[in-house]
């Protein structure tokens, strides 16, 4: 469930939010990405994407990744936030991400900003 937030007009730029507010917005979005990546459900995975990200992501390539990546299909819900980077009209939340089938840790990146008064995902990746 998304936390209740003040309208975007109160904070015209997401970078004006506190770390706690940003993390409260980011966590459920990150957990949704993990859930739908594990399920291979691209439609649900992309539901909170910004318009520009949705247009840029090739559904065929994403579907191939879901089908063929052991990492993308076995992400752990245990992810630790490492920090927040503010730049322009976006924030990047960094996560220590684990996989339930592969040992080790990965760096997760979630880029958030406002679009039409709503918090949207402008980028997401795991390295």
N, CA and C of each residue as an Amber inpcrd file, in Angstrom:
protein
   381
   0.8340000  -1.1720000   0.0000000   0.0000000   0.0000000   0.0000000
   0.8810000   1.2380000   0.0000000   0.6020000   2.1710000  -0.8860000
   1.3920000   3.4000000  -0.9770000   1.0730000   4.3090000   0.1940000
   2.0800000   4.9260000   0.7870000   1.8230000   5.8600000   1.8750000
   1.0970000   7.0970000   1.3520000   0.3010000   7.7090000   2.2010000
  -0.3780000   8.9390000   1.8440000   0.6380000  10.0590000   1.8620000
   0.6710000  10.8140000   0.7760000   1.6490000  11.8860000   0.6590000
   0.9480000  13.1910000   0.3360000   1.5710000  14.2640000   0.7240000
   1.0530000  15.5700000   0.3480000   1.1120000  15.6930000  -1.1650000
   0.2120000  16.4610000  -1.7620000   0.2320000  16.6310000  -3.2150000
   1.5770000  17.1680000  -3.6960000   1.8840000  16.8800000  -4.9350000
   3.1570000  17.2990000  -5.5080000   3.3220000  18.8170000  -5.4410000
   2.2190000  19.5680000  -5.4290000   2.3160000  21.0160000  -5.3840000
   3.0020000  21.4760000  -4.0830000   2.8470000  20.7320000  -2.9910000
   3.4910000  21.0770000  -1.7410000   5.0060000  20.9230000  -1.8780000
   5.4330000  19.9090000  -2.5590000   6.8450000  19.6620000  -2.8430000
   6.9520000  19.5260000  -4.3550000   7.2560000  20.6160000  -5.0210000
   7.3110000  20.5950000  -6.4790000   8.4040000  19.6680000  -6.9990000
   9.3950000  19.3980000  -6.1650000  10.4970000  18.5610000  -6.5760000
  10.7160000  17.5030000  -5.4970000  10.8080000  16.2620000  -5.9120000
  10.9650000  15.1600000  -4.9480000  12.2400000  15.3130000  -4.1210000
  13.2210000  16.0390000  -4.6430000  14.4650000  16.2350000  -3.9000000
  14.2480000  17.0520000  -2.6350000  13.1100000  17.7340000  -2.5190000
  12.7910000  18.5190000  -1.3200000  12.2770000  17.6400000  -0.1780000
  11.9610000  16.4010000  -0.4620000  11.4700000  15.4810000   0.5720000
  12.6070000  15.0670000   1.4970000  12.2650000  14.6960000   2.7220000
  13.2650000  14.1770000   3.6550000  13.6580000  12.7630000   3.2440000
  14.7800000  12.2910000   3.7510000  15.1930000  10.9160000   3.4830000
  14.1100000   9.9350000   3.9140000  13.5100000  10.1660000   5.0700000
  12.4770000   9.2640000   5.5830000  11.2720000   9.2210000   4.6460000
  10.8620000  10.3830000   4.1260000   9.7320000  10.4250000   3.1940000
  10.0660000   9.6900000   1.8950000  11.2660000   9.8960000   1.4070000
  11.6830000   9.2370000   0.1580000  11.7290000   7.7250000   0.3490000
  12.3210000   7.2800000   1.4360000  12.3920000   5.8390000   1.6860000
  11.0050000   5.2350000   1.8580000  10.0850000   5.9630000   2.4750000
   8.7130000   5.4740000   2.6370000   8.0050000   5.3520000   1.2890000
   8.3400000   6.2180000   0.3340000   7.7640000   6.1250000  -1.0110000
   8.4420000   5.0230000  -1.8080000   9.7480000   4.8920000  -1.6460000
  10.5320000   3.9700000  -2.4640000  10.3130000   2.5070000  -2.0920000
  10.2280000   2.2070000  -0.8210000  10.1670000   0.8090000  -0.3590000
   9.0500000   0.0060000  -1.0190000   7.7860000   0.4750000  -0.9930000
   6.7400000  -0.3300000  -1.6220000   6.9240000  -0.4630000  -3.1380000
   7.4790000   0.5600000  -3.7700000   7.7310000   0.4740000  -5.2080000
   8.8160000  -0.5600000  -5.4960000   9.8900000  -0.5670000  -4.6910000
  10.9630000  -1.5400000  -4.8630000  10.4430000  -2.9640000  -4.6270000
   9.6370000  -3.1340000  -3.5750000   9.0790000  -4.4640000  -3.2840000
   8.1720000  -4.9480000  -4.4090000   7.4150000  -4.0400000  -5.0120000
   6.5910000  -4.4150000  -6.1750000   7.4630000  -4.8710000  -7.3340000
   8.5590000  -4.1370000  -7.5960000   9.4610000  -4.5390000  -8.6780000
  10.0340000  -5.9300000  -8.4210000  10.4240000  -6.2010000  -7.1840000
  10.9460000  -7.5270000  -6.8350000   9.8790000  -8.5920000  -7.0540000
   8.7020000  -8.3500000  -6.5290000   7.6090000  -9.3320000  -6.6430000
   7.3030000  -9.6600000  -8.1010000   7.1030000  -8.6290000  -8.9060000
   6.6870000  -8.8760000 -10.2900000   7.8420000  -9.3480000 -11.1690000
   9.0760000  -9.0080000 -10.8120000  10.2190000  -9.5710000 -11.5170000
  10.2820000 -11.0640000 -11.2470000  10.1370000 -11.4540000  -9.9740000
  10.1640000 -12.8740000  -9.6170000   9.0590000 -13.6490000 -10.3160000
   7.8990000 -13.0250000 -10.4960000   6.7720000 -13.6800000 -11.1550000
   6.8750000 -13.6320000 -12.6780000   7.7770000 -12.8000000 -13.2020000
   7.8780000 -12.6380000 -14.6560000   6.6830000 -11.9070000 -15.2280000
   6.0610000 -11.0440000 -14.4430000   4.8480000 -10.3320000 -14.8420000
   5.2350000  -8.9180000 -15.2700000   5.5450000  -8.7520000 -16.5530000
   6.0200000  -7.4620000 -17.0290000   4.9690000  -6.3700000 -16.8870000
   3.7170000  -6.6550000 -17.1550000   2.6610000  -5.6410000 -17.0600000
   2.5870000  -5.0430000 -15.6700000   2.5800000  -5.8950000 -14.6540000
   2.5400000  -5.4120000 -13.2720000   3.8740000  -4.7700000 -12.8900000
   4.9800000  -5.3230000 -13.3860000   6.3120000  -4.7840000 -13.1110000
   6.4030000  -3.3210000 -13.5420000   5.8220000  -2.9910000 -14.6630000
   5.9490000  -1.6520000 -15.2490000   4.8280000  -0.6970000 -14.8590000
   3.9230000  -1.1060000 -13.9810000   2.7310000  -0.2950000 -13.6980000
   3.0300000   1.0740000 -13.1000000   4.1590000   1.2470000 -12.4170000
   4.4970000   2.5380000 -11.8150000   5.5980000   3.2820000 -12.5680000
   5.8900000   2.8220000 -13.7820000   6.9030000   3.4860000 -14.5970000
   6.4000000   4.8480000 -15.0570000   7.3110000   5.7870000 -15.1970000
   6.9820000   7.0660000 -15.8310000   6.6720000   6.7890000 -17.2940000
   6.0120000   7.7120000 -17.9380000   5.7060000   7.5470000 -19.3560000
   6.9500000   7.3640000 -20.1980000   7.9860000   8.1480000 -19.9040000
   9.2210000   8.0500000 -20.6890000   9.9080000   6.7030000 -20.4960000
   9.9070000   6.1640000 -19.2710000  10.5280000   4.8590000 -19.0450000
   9.7090000   3.7580000 -19.7060000   8.3990000   3.8390000 -19.5990000
   7.5390000   2.8260000 -20.2120000   7.7470000   2.7810000 -21.7250000
   7.9300000   3.9430000 -22.3380000   8.1640000   3.9780000 -23.7890000
   9.5570000   3.4720000 -24.1540000  10.5210000   3.6560000 -23.2580000
  11.9070000   3.2940000 -23.5500000  12.1980000   1.8110000 -23.3580000
  11.4500000   1.1470000 -22.4810000  11.7180000  -0.2580000 -22.1780000
  11.0410000  -1.1360000 -23.2190000  11.8210000  -1.9460000 -23.8700000
  11.3190000  -2.8720000 -24.8760000  10.7100000  -4.0820000 -24.1640000
   9.4140000  -4.3190000 -24.3480000   8.7360000  -5.4140000 -23.6620000
   9.2910000  -6.7760000 -24.0490000   9.7590000  -6.9240000 -25.2650000
  10.3170000  -8.1950000 -25.7030000  11.6180000  -8.4750000 -24.9610000
  12.4840000  -7.4600000 -24.8610000  13.7510000  -7.6250000 -24.1500000
  13.4920000  -7.8920000 -22.6740000  12.5650000  -7.1370000 -22.0780000
  12.2450000  -7.3420000 -20.6670000  11.6880000  -8.7480000 -20.4400000
  10.8190000  -9.2050000 -21.3200000  10.2650000 -10.5550000 -21.2040000
  11.3440000 -11.6090000 -21.3150000  12.3010000 -11.4090000 -22.1990000
  13.4280000 -12.3320000 -22.3390000  14.2510000 -12.3670000 -21.0510000
  14.4700000 -11.1940000 -20.4570000  15.2340000 -11.1340000 -19.2100000
  14.5030000 -11.8930000 -18.1120000  13.1970000 -11.6770000 -17.9940000
  12.4250000 -12.3890000 -16.9740000  12.5080000 -13.8980000 -17.1870000
  12.4490000 -14.3210000 -18.4220000  12.4370000 -15.7530000 -18.7210000
  13.8020000 -16.4100000 -18.5290000  14.8830000 -15.6600000 -18.7370000
  16.2070000 -16.2650000 -18.7820000  17.1770000 -15.8490000 -17.6880000
  16.7920000 -14.9720000 -16.8090000  17.7090000 -14.5110000 -15.7750000
  17.3660000 -15.1380000 -14.4350000  18.2920000 -15.9570000 -13.9370000
  18.0770000 -16.5650000 -12.6250000  17.9890000 -15.4830000 -11.5490000
  18.7770000 -14.4240000 -11.6870000  18.7450000 -13.3260000 -10.7270000
  17.3910000 -12.6200000 -10.7510000  16.9180000 -12.2510000 -11.9360000
  15.6680000 -11.4900000 -12.0560000  14.4560000 -12.2770000 -11.5760000
  14.5390000 -13.5850000 -11.5380000  13.4010000 -14.4070000 -11.1180000
  13.5180000 -14.9030000  -9.6820000  14.5870000 -14.5430000  -8.9780000
  14.8100000 -15.0480000  -7.6240000  15.3310000 -13.9740000  -6.6780000
  14.8070000 -12.7610000  -6.8090000  15.2380000 -11.6780000  -5.9350000
  14.6360000 -11.8480000  -4.5470000  15.4220000 -11.5680000  -3.5430000
  14.9710000 -11.6440000  -2.1580000  14.2730000 -10.3410000  -1.7720000
  13.2460000 -10.4410000  -0.9410000  12.5940000  -9.2240000  -0.4460000
  13.4520000  -8.5400000   0.6130000  14.5160000  -9.1990000   1.0280000
  15.4390000  -8.6070000   1.9940000  16.4330000  -7.7150000   1.2630000
  16.1050000  -6.4350000   1.2120000  16.9700000  -5.4510000   0.5750000
  17.1990000  -4.3190000   1.5650000  18.4360000  -3.8650000   1.6470000
  18.7860000  -2.7910000   2.5690000  19.0070000  -1.5030000   1.7860000
  18.3910000  -0.4190000   2.2450000  18.6600000   0.8620000   1.5920000
  20.0430000   1.3330000   2.0150000  20.8200000   1.7830000   1.0400000
  22.1910000   2.2220000   1.2830000  22.3320000   3.7360000   1.2960000
  21.3870000   4.4170000   0.6520000  21.4790000   5.8700000   0.5970000
  20.6250000   6.4460000  -0.4980000  20.5960000   7.7560000  -0.5210000
  19.7850000   8.5000000  -1.4860000  20.6700000   9.5440000  -2.1490000
  20.5390000   9.6460000  -3.4490000  21.2490000  10.6630000  -4.2190000
  20.1930000  11.5810000  -4.8270000  20.3520000  12.8730000  -4.6310000
  19.4280000  13.8650000  -5.1870000  20.1080000  14.5560000  -6.3700000
  19.3850000  14.6310000  -7.4930000  19.9550000  15.2820000  -8.6770000
  18.8160000  15.7770000  -9.5420000  18.8200000  17.0530000  -9.8370000
  17.7950000  17.6270000 -10.7100000  16.4170000  17.4610000 -10.0960000
  15.5290000  16.8180000 -10.8230000  14.1610000  16.5980000 -10.3660000
  13.9190000  15.1570000  -9.9420000  15.0040000  14.4130000  -9.7010000
  14.8850000  12.9970000  -9.3580000  15.7480000  12.6470000  -8.1540000
  15.3710000  11.5600000  -7.5110000  16.2020000  10.9760000  -6.4550000
  16.5130000   9.5490000  -6.8710000  17.6860000   9.0990000  -6.4990000
  18.0770000   7.7180000  -6.7180000  18.2410000   7.0670000  -5.3580000
  17.5020000   5.9990000  -5.1350000  17.6210000   5.2340000  -3.9020000
  18.4380000   3.9940000  -4.2280000  19.4910000   3.7740000  -3.4580000
  20.3670000   2.6260000  -3.6750000  20.0500000   1.5470000  -2.6480000
  20.0290000   0.2990000  -3.1200000  19.7240000  -0.8470000  -2.2650000
  20.8180000  -1.9070000  -2.3740000  21.0840000  -2.5830000  -1.2640000
  21.8640000  -3.8270000  -1.2760000  20.8320000  -4.9250000  -1.5080000
  20.9270000  -5.5880000  -2.6410000  19.9330000  -6.5830000  -3.0330000
  20.5430000  -7.9770000  -2.9970000  19.7670000  -8.9290000  -2.5710000
  20.2050000 -10.3260000  -2.5210000  19.3050000 -11.1730000  -3.4210000
  19.8000000 -12.3500000  -3.7040000  19.0780000 -13.3150000  -4.5330000
  18.8900000 -14.5800000  -3.7080000  17.7330000 -15.2010000  -3.8430000
  17.4690000 -16.4050000  -3.0540000  18.1830000 -17.6460000  -3.6030000
  18.7230000 -17.5770000  -4.8300000  19.3760000 -18.7480000  -5.4220000
  20.8430000 -18.5500000  -5.7700000  21.3420000 -17.3260000  -5.6760000
  22.7420000 -17.0580000  -5.9990000  23.3860000 -16.3620000  -4.8140000
  24.5450000 -16.8440000  -4.3770000  25.2170000 -16.1820000  -3.2600000
  25.7440000 -14.8070000  -3.6730000  25.8180000 -13.9220000  -2.7100000
  26.3840000 -12.6030000  -2.9620000  25.3560000 -11.4980000  -2.8530000
  25.8130000 -10.3100000  -3.1880000  24.9770000  -9.1160000  -3.1040000
  25.0880000  -8.3240000  -4.3970000  24.0170000  -7.5980000  -4.7150000
  23.9690000  -6.7610000  -5.9000000  23.5720000  -5.3600000  -5.4870000
  23.8680000  -4.4000000  -6.3460000  23.4690000  -3.0250000  -6.1210000
  22.1790000  -2.7610000  -6.8870000  21.1440000  -2.3670000  -6.1600000
  19.8820000  -1.9950000  -6.7800000  19.7770000  -0.4870000  -6.8570000
  19.1910000  -0.0040000  -7.9420000  19.0540000   1.4360000  -8.1750000
  17.6130000   1.7220000  -8.5640000  16.9840000   2.6580000  -7.8520000
  15.6030000   3.0540000  -8.1230000  15.5620000   4.5690000  -8.2480000
  15.1960000   5.0710000  -9.4210000  15.1360000   6.5130000  -9.6730000
  13.6730000   6.9390000  -9.6390000  13.3740000   7.8920000  -8.7650000
  11.9980000   8.3590000  -8.5800000  11.8810000   9.8480000  -8.8590000
  10.6980000  10.2410000  -9.2930000  10.3720000  11.6460000  -9.5000000
   8.8710000  11.7820000  -9.6290000   8.4240000  13.0020000  -9.7870000
   6.9940000  13.2530000  -9.9640000   6.6410000  13.3020000 -11.4390000
   5.4900000  12.7420000 -11.7720000   4.9050000  12.8660000 -13.1020000
   3.4050000  12.9940000 -12.9020000   2.8430000  14.0760000 -13.3860000
   1.4140000  14.3330000 -13.2340000   0.9840000  14.2590000 -11.7690000
   1.8240000  14.7740000 -10.8740000   1.4960000  14.8310000  -9.4610000
   1.6520000  13.5280000  -8.7020000   2.1590000  12.4750000  -9.3620000
   2.3410000  11.1800000  -8.7130000   3.8130000  10.7860000  -8.7350000
   4.2240000  10.0250000  -7.7130000   5.5860000   9.4970000  -7.6960000
   5.6520000   8.3580000  -8.7030000   6.6010000   8.4420000  -9.6150000
   6.7710000   7.4290000 -10.6510000   8.2220000   6.9680000 -10.6900000
   8.4230000   5.7890000 -11.2820000   9.7580000   5.2210000 -11.4630000
  10.3200000   5.6970000 -12.7920000  11.4710000   6.3550000 -12.7410000
  12.1340000   6.8510000 -13.9450000  13.3310000   5.9920000 -14.3320000
  13.6850000   5.0380000 -13.4760000  14.7700000   4.1140000 -13.7640000
  14.8640000   3.0750000 -12.6660000  15.2420000   1.8630000 -13.0310000
  15.4270000   0.7870000 -12.0580000  16.3770000  -0.2300000 -12.6600000
  17.3250000  -0.6690000 -11.8480000  18.2670000  -1.6700000 -12.3390000
  18.9430000  -2.3610000 -11.1630000  19.5360000  -3.4950000 -11.4840000
  20.3400000  -4.2340000 -10.5150000  21.6750000  -4.5450000 -11.1890000
  22.7570000  -4.2200000 -10.4870000  24.1080000  -4.4390000 -11.0210000
  24.8100000  -5.5060000 -10.2210000
